[in-house]
Short mmCIF file of C-alpha atoms in Angstrom, two decimals:
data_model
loop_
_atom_site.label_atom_id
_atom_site.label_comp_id
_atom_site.label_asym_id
_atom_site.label_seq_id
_atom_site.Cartn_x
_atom_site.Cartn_y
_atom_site.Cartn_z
CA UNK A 12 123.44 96.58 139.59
CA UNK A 13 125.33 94.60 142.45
CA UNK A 14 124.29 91.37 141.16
CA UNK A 15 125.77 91.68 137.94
CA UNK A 16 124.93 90.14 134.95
CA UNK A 17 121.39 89.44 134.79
CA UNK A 18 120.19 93.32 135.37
CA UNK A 19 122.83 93.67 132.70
CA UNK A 20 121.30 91.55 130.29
CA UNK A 21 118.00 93.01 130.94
CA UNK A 22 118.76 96.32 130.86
CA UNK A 23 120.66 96.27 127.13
CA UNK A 24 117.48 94.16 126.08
CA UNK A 25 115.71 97.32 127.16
CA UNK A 26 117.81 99.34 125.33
CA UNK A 27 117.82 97.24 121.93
CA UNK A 28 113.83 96.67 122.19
CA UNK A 29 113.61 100.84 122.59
CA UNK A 30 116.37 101.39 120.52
CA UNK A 31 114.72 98.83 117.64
CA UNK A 32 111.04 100.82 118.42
CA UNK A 33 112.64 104.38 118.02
CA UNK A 34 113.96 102.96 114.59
CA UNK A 35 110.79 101.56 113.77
CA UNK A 36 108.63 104.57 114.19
CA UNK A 37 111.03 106.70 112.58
CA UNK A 38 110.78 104.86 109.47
CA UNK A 39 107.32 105.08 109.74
CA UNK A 40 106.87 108.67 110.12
CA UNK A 41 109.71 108.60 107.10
CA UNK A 42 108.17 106.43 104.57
CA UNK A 43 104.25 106.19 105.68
CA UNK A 44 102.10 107.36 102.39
CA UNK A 45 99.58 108.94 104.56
CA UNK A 46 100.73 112.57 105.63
CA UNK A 47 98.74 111.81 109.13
CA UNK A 48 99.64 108.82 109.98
CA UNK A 49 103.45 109.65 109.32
CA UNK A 50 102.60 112.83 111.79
CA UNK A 51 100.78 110.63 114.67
CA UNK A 52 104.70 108.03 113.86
CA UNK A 53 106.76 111.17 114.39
CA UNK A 54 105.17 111.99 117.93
CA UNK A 55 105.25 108.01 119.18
CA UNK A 56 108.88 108.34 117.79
CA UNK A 57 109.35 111.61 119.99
CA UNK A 58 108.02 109.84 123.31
CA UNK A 59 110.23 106.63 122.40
CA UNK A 60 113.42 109.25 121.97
CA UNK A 61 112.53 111.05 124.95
CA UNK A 62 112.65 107.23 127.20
CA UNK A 63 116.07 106.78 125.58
CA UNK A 64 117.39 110.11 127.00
CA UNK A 65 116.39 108.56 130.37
CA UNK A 66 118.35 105.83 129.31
CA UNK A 67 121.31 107.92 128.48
CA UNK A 68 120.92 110.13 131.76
CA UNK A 69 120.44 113.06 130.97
CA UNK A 70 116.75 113.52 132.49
CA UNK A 71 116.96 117.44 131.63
CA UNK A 72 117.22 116.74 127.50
CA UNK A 73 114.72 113.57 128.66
CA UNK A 74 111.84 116.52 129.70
CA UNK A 75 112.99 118.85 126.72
CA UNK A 76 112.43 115.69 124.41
CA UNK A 77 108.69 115.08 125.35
CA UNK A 78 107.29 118.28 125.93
CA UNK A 79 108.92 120.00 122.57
CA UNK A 80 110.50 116.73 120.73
CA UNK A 81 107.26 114.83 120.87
CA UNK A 82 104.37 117.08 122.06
CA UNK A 83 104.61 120.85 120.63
CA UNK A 84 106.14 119.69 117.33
CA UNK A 85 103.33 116.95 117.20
CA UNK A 86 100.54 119.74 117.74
CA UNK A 87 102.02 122.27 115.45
CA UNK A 88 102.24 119.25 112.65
CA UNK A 89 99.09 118.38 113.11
CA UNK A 90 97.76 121.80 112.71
CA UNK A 91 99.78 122.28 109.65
CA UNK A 92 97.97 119.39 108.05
CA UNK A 93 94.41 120.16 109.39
CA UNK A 94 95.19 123.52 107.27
CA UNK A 95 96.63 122.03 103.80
CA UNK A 96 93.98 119.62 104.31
CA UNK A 97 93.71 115.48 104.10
CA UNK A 98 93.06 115.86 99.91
CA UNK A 99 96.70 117.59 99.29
CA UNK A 100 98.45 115.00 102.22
CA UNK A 101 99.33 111.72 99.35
CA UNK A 102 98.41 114.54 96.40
CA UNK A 103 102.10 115.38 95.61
CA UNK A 104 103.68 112.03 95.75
CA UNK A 105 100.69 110.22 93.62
CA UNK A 106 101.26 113.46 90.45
CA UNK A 107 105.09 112.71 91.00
CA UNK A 108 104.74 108.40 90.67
CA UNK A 109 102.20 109.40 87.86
CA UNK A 110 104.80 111.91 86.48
CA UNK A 111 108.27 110.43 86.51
CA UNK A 112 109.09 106.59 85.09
CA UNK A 113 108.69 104.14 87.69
CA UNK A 114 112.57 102.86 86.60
CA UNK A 115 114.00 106.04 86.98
CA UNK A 116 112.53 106.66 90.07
CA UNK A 117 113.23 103.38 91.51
CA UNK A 118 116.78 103.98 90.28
CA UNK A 119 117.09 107.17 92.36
CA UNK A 120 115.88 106.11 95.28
CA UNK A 121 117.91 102.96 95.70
CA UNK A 122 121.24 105.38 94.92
CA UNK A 123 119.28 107.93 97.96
CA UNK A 124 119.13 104.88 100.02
CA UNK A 125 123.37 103.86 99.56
CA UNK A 126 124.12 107.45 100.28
CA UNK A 127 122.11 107.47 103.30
CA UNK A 128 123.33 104.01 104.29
CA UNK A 129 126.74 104.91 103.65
CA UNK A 130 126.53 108.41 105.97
CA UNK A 131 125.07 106.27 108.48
CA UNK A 132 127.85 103.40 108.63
CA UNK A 133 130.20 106.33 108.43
CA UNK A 134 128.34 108.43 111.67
CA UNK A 135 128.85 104.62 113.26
CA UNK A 136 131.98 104.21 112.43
CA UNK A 137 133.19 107.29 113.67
CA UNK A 138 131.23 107.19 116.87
CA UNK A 139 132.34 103.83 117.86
CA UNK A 140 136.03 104.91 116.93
CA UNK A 141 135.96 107.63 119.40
CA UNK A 142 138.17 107.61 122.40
CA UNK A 143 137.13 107.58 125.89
CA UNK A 144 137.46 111.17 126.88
CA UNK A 145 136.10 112.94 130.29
CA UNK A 146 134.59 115.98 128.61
CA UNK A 147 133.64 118.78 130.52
CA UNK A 148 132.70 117.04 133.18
CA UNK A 149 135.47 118.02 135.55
CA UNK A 150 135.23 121.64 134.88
CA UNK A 151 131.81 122.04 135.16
CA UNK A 152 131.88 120.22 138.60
CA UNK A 153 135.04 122.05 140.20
CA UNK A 154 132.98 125.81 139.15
CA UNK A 155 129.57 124.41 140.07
CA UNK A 156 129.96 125.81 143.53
CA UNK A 157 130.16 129.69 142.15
CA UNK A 158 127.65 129.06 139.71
CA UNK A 159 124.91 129.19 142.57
CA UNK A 160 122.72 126.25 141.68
CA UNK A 161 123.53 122.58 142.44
CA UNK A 162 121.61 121.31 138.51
CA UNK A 163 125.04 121.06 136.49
CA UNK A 164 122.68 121.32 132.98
CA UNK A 165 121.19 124.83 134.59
CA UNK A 166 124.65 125.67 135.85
CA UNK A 167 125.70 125.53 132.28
CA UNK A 168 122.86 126.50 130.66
CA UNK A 169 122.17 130.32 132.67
CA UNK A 170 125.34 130.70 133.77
CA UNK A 171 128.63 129.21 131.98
CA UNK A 172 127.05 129.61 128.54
CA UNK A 173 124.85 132.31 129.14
CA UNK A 174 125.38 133.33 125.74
CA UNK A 175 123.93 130.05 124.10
CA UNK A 176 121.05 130.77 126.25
CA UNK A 177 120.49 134.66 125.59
CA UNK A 178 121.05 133.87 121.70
CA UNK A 179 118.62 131.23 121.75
CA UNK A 180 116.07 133.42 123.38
CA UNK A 181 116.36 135.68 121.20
CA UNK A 182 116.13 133.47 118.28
CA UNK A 183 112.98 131.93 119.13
CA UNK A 184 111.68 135.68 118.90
CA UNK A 185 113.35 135.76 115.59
CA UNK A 186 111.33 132.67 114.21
CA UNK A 187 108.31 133.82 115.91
CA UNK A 188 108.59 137.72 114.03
CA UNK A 189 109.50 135.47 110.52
CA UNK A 190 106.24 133.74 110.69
CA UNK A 191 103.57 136.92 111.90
CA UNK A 192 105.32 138.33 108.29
CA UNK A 193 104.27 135.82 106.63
CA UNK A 194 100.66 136.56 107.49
CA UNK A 195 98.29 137.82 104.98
CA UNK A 196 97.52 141.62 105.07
CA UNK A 197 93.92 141.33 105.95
CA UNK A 198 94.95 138.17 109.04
CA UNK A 199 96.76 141.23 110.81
CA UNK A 200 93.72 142.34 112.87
CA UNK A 201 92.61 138.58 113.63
CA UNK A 202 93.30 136.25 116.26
CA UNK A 203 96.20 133.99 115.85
CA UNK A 204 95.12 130.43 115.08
CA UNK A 205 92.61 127.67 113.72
CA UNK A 206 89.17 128.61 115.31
CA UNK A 207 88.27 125.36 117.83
CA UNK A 208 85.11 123.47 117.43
CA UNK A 209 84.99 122.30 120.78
CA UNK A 210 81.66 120.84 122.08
CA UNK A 211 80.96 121.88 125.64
CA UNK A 212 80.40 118.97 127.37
CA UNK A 213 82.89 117.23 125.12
CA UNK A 214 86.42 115.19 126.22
CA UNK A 215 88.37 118.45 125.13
CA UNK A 216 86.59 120.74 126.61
CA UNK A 217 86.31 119.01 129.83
CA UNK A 218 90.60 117.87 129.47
CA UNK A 219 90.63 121.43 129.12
CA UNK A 220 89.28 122.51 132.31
CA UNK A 221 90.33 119.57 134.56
CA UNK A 222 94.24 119.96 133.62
CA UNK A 223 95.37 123.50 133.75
CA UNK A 224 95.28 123.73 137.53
CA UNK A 225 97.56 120.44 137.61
CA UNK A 226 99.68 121.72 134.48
CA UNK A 227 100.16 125.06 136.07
CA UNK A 228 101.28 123.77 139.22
CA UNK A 229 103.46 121.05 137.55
CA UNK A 230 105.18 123.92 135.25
CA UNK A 231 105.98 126.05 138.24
CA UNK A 232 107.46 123.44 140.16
CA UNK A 233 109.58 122.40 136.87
CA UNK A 234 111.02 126.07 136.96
CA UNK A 235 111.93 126.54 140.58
CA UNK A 236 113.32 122.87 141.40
CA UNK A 237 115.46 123.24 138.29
CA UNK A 238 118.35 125.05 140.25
CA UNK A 239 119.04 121.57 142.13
CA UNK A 240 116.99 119.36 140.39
CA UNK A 241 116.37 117.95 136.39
CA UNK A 242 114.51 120.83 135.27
CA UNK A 243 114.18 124.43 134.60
CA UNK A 244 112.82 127.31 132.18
CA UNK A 245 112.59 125.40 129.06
CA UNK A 246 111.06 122.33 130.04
CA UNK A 247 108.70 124.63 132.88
CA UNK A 248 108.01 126.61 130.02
CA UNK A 249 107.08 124.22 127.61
CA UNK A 250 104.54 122.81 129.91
CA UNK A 251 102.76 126.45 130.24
CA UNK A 252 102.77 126.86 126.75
CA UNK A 253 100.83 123.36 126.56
CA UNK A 254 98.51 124.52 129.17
CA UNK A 255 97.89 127.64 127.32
CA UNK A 256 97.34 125.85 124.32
CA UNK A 257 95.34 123.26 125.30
CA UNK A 258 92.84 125.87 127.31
CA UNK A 259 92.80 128.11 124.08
CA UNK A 260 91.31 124.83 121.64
CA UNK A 261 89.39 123.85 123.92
CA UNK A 262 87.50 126.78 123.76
CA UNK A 263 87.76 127.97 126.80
CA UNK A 264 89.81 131.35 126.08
CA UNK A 265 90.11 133.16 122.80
CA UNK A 266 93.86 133.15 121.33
CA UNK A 267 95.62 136.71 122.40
CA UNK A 268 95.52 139.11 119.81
CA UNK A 269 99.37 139.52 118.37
CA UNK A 270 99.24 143.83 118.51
CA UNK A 271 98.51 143.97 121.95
CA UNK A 272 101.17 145.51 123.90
CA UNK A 273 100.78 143.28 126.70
CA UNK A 274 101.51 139.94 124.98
CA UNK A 275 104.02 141.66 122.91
CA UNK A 276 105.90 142.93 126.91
CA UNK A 277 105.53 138.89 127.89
CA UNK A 278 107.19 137.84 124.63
CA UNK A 279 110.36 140.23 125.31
CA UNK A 280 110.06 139.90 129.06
CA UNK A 281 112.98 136.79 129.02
CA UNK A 282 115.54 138.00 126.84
CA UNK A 283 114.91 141.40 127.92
CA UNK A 284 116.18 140.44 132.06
CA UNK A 285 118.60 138.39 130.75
CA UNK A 286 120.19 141.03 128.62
CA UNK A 287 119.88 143.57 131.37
CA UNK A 288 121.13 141.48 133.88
CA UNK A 289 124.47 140.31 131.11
CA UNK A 290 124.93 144.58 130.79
CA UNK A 291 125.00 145.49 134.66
CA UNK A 292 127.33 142.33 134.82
CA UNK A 293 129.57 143.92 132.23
CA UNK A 294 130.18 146.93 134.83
CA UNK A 295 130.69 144.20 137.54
CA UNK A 296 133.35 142.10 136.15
CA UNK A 297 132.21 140.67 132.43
CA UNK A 298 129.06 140.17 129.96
CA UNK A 299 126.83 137.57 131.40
CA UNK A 300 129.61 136.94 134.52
CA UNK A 301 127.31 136.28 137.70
CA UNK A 302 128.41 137.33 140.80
CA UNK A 303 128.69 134.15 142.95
CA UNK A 304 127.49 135.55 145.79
CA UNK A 305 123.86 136.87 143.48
CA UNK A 306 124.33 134.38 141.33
CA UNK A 307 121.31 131.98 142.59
CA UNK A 308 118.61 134.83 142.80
CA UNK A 309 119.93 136.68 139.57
CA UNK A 310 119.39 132.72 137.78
CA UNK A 311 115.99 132.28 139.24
CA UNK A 312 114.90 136.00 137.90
CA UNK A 313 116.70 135.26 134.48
CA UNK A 314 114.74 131.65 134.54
CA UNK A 315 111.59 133.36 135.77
CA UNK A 316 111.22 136.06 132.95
CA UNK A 317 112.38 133.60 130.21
CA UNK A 318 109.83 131.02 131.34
CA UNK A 319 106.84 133.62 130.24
CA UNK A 320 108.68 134.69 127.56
CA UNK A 321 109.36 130.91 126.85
CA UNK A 322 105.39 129.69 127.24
CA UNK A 323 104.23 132.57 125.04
CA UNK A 324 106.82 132.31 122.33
CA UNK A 325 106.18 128.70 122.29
CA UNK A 326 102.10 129.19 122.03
CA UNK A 327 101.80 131.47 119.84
CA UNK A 328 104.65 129.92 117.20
CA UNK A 329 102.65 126.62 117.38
CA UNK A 330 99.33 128.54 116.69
CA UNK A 331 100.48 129.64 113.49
CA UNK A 332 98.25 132.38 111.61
CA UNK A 333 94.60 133.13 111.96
CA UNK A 334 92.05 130.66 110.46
CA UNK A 335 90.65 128.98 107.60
CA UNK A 336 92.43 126.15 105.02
CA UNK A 337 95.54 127.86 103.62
CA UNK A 338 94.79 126.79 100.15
CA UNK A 339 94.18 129.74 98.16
CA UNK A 340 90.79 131.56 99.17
CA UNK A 341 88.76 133.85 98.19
CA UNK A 342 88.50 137.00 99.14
CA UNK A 343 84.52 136.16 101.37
CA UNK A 344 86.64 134.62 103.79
CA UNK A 345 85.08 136.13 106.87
CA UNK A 346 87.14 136.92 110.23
CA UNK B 12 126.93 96.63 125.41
CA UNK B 13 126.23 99.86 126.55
CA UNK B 14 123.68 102.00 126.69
CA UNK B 15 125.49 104.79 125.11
CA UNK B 16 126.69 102.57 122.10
CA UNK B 17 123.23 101.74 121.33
CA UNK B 18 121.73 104.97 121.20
CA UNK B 19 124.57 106.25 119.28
CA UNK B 20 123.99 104.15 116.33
CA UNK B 21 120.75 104.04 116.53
CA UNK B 22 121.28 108.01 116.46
CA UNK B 23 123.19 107.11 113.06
CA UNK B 24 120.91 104.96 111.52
CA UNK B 25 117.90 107.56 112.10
CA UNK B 26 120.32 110.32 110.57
CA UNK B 27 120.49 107.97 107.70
CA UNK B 28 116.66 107.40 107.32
CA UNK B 29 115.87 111.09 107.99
CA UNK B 30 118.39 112.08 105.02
CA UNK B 31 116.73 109.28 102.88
CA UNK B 32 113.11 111.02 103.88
CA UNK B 33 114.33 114.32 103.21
CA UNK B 34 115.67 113.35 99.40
CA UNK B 35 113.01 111.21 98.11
CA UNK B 36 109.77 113.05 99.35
CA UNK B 37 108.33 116.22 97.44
CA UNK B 38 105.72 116.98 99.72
CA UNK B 39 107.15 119.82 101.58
CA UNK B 40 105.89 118.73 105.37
CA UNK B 41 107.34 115.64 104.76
CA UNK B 42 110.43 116.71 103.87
CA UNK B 43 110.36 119.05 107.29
CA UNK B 44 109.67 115.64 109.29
CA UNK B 45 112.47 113.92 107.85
CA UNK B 46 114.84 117.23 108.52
CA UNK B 47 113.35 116.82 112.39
CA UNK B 48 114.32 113.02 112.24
CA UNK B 49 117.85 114.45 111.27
CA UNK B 50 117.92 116.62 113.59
CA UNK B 51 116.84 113.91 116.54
CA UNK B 52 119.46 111.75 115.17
CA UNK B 53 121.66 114.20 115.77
CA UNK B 54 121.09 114.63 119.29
CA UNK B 55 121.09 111.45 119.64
CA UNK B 56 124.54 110.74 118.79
CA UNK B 57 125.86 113.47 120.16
CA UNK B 58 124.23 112.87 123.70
CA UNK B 59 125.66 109.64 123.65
CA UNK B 60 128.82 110.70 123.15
CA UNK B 61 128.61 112.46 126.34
CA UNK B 62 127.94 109.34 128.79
CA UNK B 63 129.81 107.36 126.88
CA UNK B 64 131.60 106.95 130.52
CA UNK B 65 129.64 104.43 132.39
CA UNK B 66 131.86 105.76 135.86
CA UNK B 67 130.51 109.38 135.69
CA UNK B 68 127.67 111.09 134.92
CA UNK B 69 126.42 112.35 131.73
CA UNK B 70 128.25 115.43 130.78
CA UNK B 71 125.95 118.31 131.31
CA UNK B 72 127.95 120.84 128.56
CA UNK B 73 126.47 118.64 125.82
CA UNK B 74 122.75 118.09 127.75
CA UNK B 75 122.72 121.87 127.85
CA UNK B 76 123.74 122.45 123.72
CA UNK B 77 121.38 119.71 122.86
CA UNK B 78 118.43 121.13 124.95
CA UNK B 79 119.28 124.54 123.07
CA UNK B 80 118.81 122.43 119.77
CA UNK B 81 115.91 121.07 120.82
CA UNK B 82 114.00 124.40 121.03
CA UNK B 83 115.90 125.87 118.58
CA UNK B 84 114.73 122.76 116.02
CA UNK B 85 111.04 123.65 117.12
CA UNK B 86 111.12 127.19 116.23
CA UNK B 87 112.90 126.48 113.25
CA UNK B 88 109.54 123.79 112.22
CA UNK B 89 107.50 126.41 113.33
CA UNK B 90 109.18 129.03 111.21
CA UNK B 91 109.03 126.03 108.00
CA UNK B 92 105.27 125.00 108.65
CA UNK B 93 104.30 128.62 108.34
CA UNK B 94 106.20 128.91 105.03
CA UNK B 95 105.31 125.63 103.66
CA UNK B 96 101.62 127.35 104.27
CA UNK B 97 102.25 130.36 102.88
CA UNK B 98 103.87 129.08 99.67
CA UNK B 99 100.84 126.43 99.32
CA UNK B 100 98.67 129.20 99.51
CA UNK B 101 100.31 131.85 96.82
CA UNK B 102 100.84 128.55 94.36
CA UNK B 103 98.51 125.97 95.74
CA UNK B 104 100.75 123.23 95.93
CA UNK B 105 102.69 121.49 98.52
CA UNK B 106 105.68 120.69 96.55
CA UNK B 107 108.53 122.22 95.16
CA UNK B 108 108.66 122.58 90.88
CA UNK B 109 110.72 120.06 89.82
CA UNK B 110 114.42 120.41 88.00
CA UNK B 111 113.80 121.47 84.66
CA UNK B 112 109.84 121.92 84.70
CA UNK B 113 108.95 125.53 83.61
CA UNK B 114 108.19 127.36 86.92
CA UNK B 115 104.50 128.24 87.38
CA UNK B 116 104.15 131.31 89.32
CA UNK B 117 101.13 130.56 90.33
CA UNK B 118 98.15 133.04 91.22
CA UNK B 119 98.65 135.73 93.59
CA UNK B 120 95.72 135.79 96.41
CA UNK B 121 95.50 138.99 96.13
#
């Protein structure tokens, strides 16, 4: 940085070559014919986002980015098409080139194409027109002192907008109760999930007993150094639910069963502490108003109940229903 | 040219692409990529708006919305994969009826 120019120049060649290879993948995962292939573009996009939020410095949204961006979203898309199936992936788009005149079609999709070109000169335009502006920089830094943490993103994130936070909890346990009613009458007594194939002495199974210790240990330490450090329940959380994941297809542990009680306590743990901690605040001084002088081991309780609450959320939402294809089936289709 | 104005517009274009996705494809998981692509975009350009100030650090109020996005945007999929399932498996497709076509209701499982 002290010698000028050159790491300049190399660094915004960095950026263009990522910035070009985000582009390029994207487009990929857009246009690809083959439903995979545009899946396995959509994860290298993820992990190409996630280096340009290093980029950008913000190493918090960087960690969000490549464990849920890139890696949970890849997993539960891949799932999804393991369960329609390779045969329906290009089935829709051949019947609707059959279908519809190619002129027509063409015809529509170049006037798609200017209206997407002309919201993205427009985004541009009004991006680059923006005027400098120091944010909320300033305020977060003069209050980061009573916030008790020293990790302005958790500062913000627990305790100035609490409320984002406690919503968002609660939301993920919104999405998770949309899609168990969406399971079929007779899935209600199954396990959630595809059932795994795994070979015993195969690479899964053997992934799946050589990285849990290290995952574990690297999810815990994402959770506590998060007060002072890039980090923190989401990310921490994220990695757990991995761990879980990966453990569960190798094989190695059956899914949970969704009507036990004990799964269903973990689930609610999170927004359950934080709520209860927001109410006794409310005698204290206001809803979701930390104390300053509690306000570091009330934020690592809040983080520590939402992680588990975060990791089985997570888990179980990329699981997805019991079993078998989810083309239409028969009524023989045995648990 | 900075970081933050590269990311920005690239944040742009992939809004762009992710719209154009989200139009042209019928097949219902593709159409939930694109709306992820969107949705990246979006963070994109709205995390670069926030260190848009090469002086001082990246604003943490926007890190902290867009890391709320980012799970939010995964439970959302989640919630969309499972539907996309569940409507392939009442109709056995994996796209929508188009404008105009008589709707098919399709045999119930059950």
């Amino acid at each position: 940085m002290i010698d000028g120019t050159a790491s300049d120049i190399a660094a915004t060649g960095f950026d263009l070559v990522l910035a070009a290879m985000i582009l390029g993948a994207g487009l990929f995962a857009v246009t690809v014919r083959d439903l995979f292939g545009a899946v396995v573009f959509f994860i290298v996009y993820g992990v190409f986002v996630a280096l340009a939020w290093l980029r950008l410095g913000a190493l918090d949204v960087a960690l969000t980015e490549a464990a849920l961006g890139a890696g949970l979203t890849g997993v539960l898309l891949i799932g999804a098409v393991a369960r329609l199936g390779r045969r329906t992936g290009t089935q829709g788009t051949d019947a609707l080139s059959r279908r519809s005149a190619f002129s027509v079609r063409s015809v529509s999709q170049i006037a798609t194409m200017l209206v997407s070109a002309a919201v993205s000169v427009a985004l541009g335009w009004a991006f680059l027109s923006l005027s400098d502006s120091d944010g909320l920089r300033a305020g977060v830094a003069a209050n980061l002192d009573a916030s008790g943490v020293s990790n302005p993103v958790t500062a913000v994130l627990i305790n100035f907008r609490g409320w984002d936070t406690l919503l968002e909890s609660i939301v993920l346990l919104a999405a998770l109760i949309g899609l168990w009613s969406l399971w079929r009458d007779d899935d209600w007594g199954r396990r959630p999930g595809l059932r795994q194939h795994a070979r015993a002495d195969g690479v899964l199974a053997m992934f799946g007993r050589l990285l849990p210790p290290f995952g574990l240990l690297f999810g815990v330490y994402m959770v506590w150094v998060g007060s002072s450090l890039p980090g923190g329940a989401f990310q921490g959380g994220t990695v757990l639910a991995a761990v879980w994941l990966l453990m569960m297809m190798a094989g190695l542990m059956p899914p949970p069963m969704v009507t036990s009680a004990r799964i269903r306590a973990v689930l609610i743990a999170g927004p359950l502490v934080f709520l209860s901690v927001g109410i006794i605040g409310a005698f204290a001084g206001g809803f979701l108003g930390l104390p300053p002088a509690y306000a570091k081991p009330l934020i690592l309780m809040i983080e520590a109940a939402l992680t588990l609450s975060i990791a089985a959320t997570l888990a179980l939402l990329v699981l997805g229903p019991p079993g078998g294809p989810a083309m239409p089936s028969g009524p023989g289709d045995a648990p | 040219m900075a970081s933050s104005s590269i990311f920005g517009l690239c944040g742009a274009l992939l809004i762009g692409m992710g719209l154009y996705g989200f139009i042209t494809h019928p097949h219902l998981l593709r159409r939930l990529l694109a709306f992820n692509v969107i949705g990246s975009g979006i963070f994109l350009l709205f995390g670069a708006t926030a260190a848009r100030l090469p002086s001082a650090a990246t604003d943490p109020v926007p890190q902290a919305l867009i890391i709320t996005g980012i799970v939010v945007a995964l439970a959302a999929t989640a919630l969309g994969v499972g539907l996309v399932l569940a409507y392939a498996r009442v109709t056995g497709r994996t796209t929508l009826p188009e404008d105009g076509a008589p709707t098919d209701p399709g045999k119930p499982p059950r």
